[in-house]
CSV table of C-alpha atoms in Angstrom, one decimal:
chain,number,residue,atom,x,y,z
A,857,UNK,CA,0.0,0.0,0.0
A,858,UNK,CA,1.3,3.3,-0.9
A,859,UNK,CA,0.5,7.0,0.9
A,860,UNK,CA,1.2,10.2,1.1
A,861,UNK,CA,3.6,11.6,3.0
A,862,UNK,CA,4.8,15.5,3.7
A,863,UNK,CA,5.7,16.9,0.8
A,864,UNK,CA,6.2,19.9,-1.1
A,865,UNK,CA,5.4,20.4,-4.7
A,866,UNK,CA,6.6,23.1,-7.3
A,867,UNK,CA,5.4,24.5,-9.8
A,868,UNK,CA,5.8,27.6,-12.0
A,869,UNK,CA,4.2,30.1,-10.0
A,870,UNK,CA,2.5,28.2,-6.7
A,871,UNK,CA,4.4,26.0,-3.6
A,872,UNK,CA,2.1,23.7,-2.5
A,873,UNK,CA,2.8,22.2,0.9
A,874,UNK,CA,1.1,21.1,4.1
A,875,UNK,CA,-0.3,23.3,6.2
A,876,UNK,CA,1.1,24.8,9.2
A,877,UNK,CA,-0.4,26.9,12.6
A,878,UNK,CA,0.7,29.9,11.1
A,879,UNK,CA,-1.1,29.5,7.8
A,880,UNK,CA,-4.4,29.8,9.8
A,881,UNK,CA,-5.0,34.1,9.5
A,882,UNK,CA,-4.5,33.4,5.8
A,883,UNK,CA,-7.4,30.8,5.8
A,884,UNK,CA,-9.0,32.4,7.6
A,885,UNK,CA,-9.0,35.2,5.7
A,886,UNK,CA,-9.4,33.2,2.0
A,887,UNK,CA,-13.2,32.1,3.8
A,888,UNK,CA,-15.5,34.4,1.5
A,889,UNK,CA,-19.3,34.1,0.5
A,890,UNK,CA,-18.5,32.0,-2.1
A,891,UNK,CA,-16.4,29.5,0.2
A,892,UNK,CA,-19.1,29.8,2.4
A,893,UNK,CA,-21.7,28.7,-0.2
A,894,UNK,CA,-20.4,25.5,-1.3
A,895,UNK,CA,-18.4,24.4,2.0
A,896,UNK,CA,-20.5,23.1,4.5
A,897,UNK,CA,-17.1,23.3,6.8
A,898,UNK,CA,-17.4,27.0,6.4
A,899,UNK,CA,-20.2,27.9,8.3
A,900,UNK,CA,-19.1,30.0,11.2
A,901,UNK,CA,-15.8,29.4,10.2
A,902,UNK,CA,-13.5,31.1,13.0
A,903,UNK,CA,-9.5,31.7,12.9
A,904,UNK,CA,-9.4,29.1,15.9
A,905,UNK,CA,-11.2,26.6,13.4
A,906,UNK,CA,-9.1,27.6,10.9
A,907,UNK,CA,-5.8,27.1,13.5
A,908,UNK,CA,-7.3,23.6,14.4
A,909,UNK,CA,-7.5,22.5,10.9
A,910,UNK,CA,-4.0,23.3,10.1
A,911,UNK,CA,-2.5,21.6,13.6
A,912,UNK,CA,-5.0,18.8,12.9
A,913,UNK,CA,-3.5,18.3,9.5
A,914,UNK,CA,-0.5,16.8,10.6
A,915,UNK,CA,-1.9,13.9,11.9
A,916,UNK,CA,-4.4,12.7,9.0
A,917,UNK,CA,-3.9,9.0,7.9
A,918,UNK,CA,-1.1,9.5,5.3
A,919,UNK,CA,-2.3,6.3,3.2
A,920,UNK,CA,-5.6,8.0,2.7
A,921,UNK,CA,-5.8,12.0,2.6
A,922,UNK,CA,-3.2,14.7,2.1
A,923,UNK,CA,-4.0,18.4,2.3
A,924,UNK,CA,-1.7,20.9,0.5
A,925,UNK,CA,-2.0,24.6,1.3
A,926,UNK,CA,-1.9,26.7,-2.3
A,927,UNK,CA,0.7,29.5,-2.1
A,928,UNK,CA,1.2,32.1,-5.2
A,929,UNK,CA,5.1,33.1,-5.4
A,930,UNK,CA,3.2,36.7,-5.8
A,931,UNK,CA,2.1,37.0,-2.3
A,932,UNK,CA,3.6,34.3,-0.5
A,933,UNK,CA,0.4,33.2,1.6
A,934,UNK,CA,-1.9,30.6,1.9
A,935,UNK,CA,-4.2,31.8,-0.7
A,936,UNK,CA,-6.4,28.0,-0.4
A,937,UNK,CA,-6.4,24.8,-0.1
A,938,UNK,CA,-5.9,21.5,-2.4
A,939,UNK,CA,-6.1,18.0,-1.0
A,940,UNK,CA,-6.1,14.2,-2.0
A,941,UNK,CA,-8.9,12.6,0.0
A,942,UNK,CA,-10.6,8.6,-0.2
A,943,UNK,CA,-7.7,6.9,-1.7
A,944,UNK,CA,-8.4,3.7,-2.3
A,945,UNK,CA,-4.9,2.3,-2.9
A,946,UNK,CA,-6.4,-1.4,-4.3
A,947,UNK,CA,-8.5,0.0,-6.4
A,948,UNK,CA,-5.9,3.2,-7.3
A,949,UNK,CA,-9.0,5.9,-7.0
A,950,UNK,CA,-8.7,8.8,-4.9
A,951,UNK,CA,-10.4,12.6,-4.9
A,952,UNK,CA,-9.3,15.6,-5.3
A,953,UNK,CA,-11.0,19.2,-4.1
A,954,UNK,CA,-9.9,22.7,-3.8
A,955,UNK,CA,-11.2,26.5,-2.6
A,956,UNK,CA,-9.5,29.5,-3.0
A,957,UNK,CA,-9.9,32.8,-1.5
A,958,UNK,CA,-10.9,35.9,-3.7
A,959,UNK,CA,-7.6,37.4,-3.5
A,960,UNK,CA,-6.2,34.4,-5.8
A,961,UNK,CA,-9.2,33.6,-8.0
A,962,UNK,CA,-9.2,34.3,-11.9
A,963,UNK,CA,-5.2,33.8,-11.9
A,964,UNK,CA,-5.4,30.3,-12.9
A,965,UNK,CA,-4.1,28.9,-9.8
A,966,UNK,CA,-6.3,26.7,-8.8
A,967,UNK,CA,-5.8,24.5,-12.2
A,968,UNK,CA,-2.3,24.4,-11.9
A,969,UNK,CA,-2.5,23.0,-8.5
A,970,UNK,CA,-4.6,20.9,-10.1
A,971,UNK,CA,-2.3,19.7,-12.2
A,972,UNK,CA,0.7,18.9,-10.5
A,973,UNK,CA,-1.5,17.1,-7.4
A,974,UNK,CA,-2.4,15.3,-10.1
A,975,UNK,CA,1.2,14.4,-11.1
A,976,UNK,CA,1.9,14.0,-7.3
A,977,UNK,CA,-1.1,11.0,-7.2
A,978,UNK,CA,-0.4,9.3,-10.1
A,979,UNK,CA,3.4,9.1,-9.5
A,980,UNK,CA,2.6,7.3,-6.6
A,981,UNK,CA,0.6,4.6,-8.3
A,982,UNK,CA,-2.9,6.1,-8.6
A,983,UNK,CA,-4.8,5.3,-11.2
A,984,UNK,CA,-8.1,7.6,-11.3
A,985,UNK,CA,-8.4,10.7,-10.0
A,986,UNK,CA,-11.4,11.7,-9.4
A,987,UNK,CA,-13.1,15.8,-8.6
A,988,UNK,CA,-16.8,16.2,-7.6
A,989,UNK,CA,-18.4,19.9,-8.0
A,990,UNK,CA,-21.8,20.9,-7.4
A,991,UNK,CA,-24.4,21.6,-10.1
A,992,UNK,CA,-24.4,25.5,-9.7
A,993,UNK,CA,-20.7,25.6,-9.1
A,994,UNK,CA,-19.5,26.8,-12.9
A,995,UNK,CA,-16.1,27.8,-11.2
A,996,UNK,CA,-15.4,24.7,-10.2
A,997,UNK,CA,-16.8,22.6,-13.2
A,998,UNK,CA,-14.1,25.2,-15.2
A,999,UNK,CA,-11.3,24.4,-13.0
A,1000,UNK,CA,-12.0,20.8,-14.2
A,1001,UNK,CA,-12.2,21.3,-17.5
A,1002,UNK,CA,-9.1,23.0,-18.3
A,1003,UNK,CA,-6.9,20.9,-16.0
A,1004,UNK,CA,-8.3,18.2,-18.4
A,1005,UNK,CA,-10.7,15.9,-16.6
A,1006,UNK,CA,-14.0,14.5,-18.4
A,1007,UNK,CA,-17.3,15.0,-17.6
A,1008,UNK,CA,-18.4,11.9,-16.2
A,1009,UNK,CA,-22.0,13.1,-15.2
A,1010,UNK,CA,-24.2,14.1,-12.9
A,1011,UNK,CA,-24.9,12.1,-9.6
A,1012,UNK,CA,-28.0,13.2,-7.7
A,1013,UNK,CA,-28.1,14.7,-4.3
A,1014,UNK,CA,-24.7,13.7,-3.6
A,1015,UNK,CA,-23.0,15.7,-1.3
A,1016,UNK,CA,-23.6,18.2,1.7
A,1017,UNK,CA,-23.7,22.2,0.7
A,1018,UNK,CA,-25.4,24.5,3.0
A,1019,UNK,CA,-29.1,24.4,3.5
A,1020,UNK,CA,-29.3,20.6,2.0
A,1021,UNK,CA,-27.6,18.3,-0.6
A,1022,UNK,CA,-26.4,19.0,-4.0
A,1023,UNK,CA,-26.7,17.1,-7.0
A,1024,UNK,CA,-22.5,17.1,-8.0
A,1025,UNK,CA,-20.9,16.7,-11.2
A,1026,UNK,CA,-18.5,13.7,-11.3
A,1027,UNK,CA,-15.1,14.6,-13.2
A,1028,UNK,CA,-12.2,12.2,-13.7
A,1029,UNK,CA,-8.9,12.2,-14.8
A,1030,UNK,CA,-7.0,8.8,-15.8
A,1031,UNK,CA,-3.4,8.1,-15.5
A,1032,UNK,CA,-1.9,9.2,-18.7
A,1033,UNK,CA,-4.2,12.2,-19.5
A,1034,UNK,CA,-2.5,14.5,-18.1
């Protein structure tokens, strides 16, 4: 059985690494409306939530989940958050998610973490990658999209968003198409 383990990635413009205590007032502060409206974690989301979370992070079960912080060379911060989460190291499946705060959005950092978490996964023997976003989430769906995953389709009340469930979009990317 392979995991994850604390890393850092690289890439052009973004370090991606695990989170740390001091990370949480950047969180914190990436927590906007639209966070809010698709995270059901975010509701009443606090700095000492936001400093749990990060602490809490590293002691998750390597062979299953790994969260990555996303920082921008530009700033230097913790601008959001991409993980790898349900690997399923028999079958090779895992799944990926990601938010970003508002100061970061529309710079294409969020595919290009993307991207190279994907390289991270399937260099350690992952097969199938899989991203769930909800229905009205078009930012997210886009994301997908241009860091190359297919439209699988749509799977019906699927996940917790606030106020109730969410049908979600089922996107996958195989080993290969990247």
């Amino acid at each position: 059985m392979s995991s994850f383990g604390p890393i850092v990635l690289r890439t052009e413009r973004l370090v991606l690494r695990p989170p740390e205590e001091r990370d949480a007032p950047d969180c914190f502060a990436a927590v906007d409306q639209v966070v809010r409206r698709w995270m059901p974690w975010a509701h009443g989301y606090t700095l000492e939530r936001a400093r749990q979370w990060c602490v809490k992070e590293a002691y998750r079960d390597p062979r299953r989940e790994t969260s990555f912080v996303i920082v921008p060379d530009r700033t230097g911060r913790a601008g959001g958050v991409i993980g790898i989460n349900r690997a399923d190291w028999e079958t090779g499946v895992a799944e990926t998610g990601y938010w970003i705060g508002p100061a970061d959005r529309r710079h294409g950092y969020v595919t290009e973490a993307v991207r190279e978490v994907a390289r991270y996964a399937f260099g350690l023997g992952l097969h199938r990658l899989e991203l769930f976003a909800a229905t009205g989430n078009i930012a997210s769906q886009r994301v997908a999209e241009r860091a190359g995953f297919t439209r699988e389709g749509v799977l019906r009340k699927a996940r917790p968003v606030p106020g109730g469930r969410s049908d979600m979009v089922l996107f996958s990317l195989l080993k290969g198409e990247l």
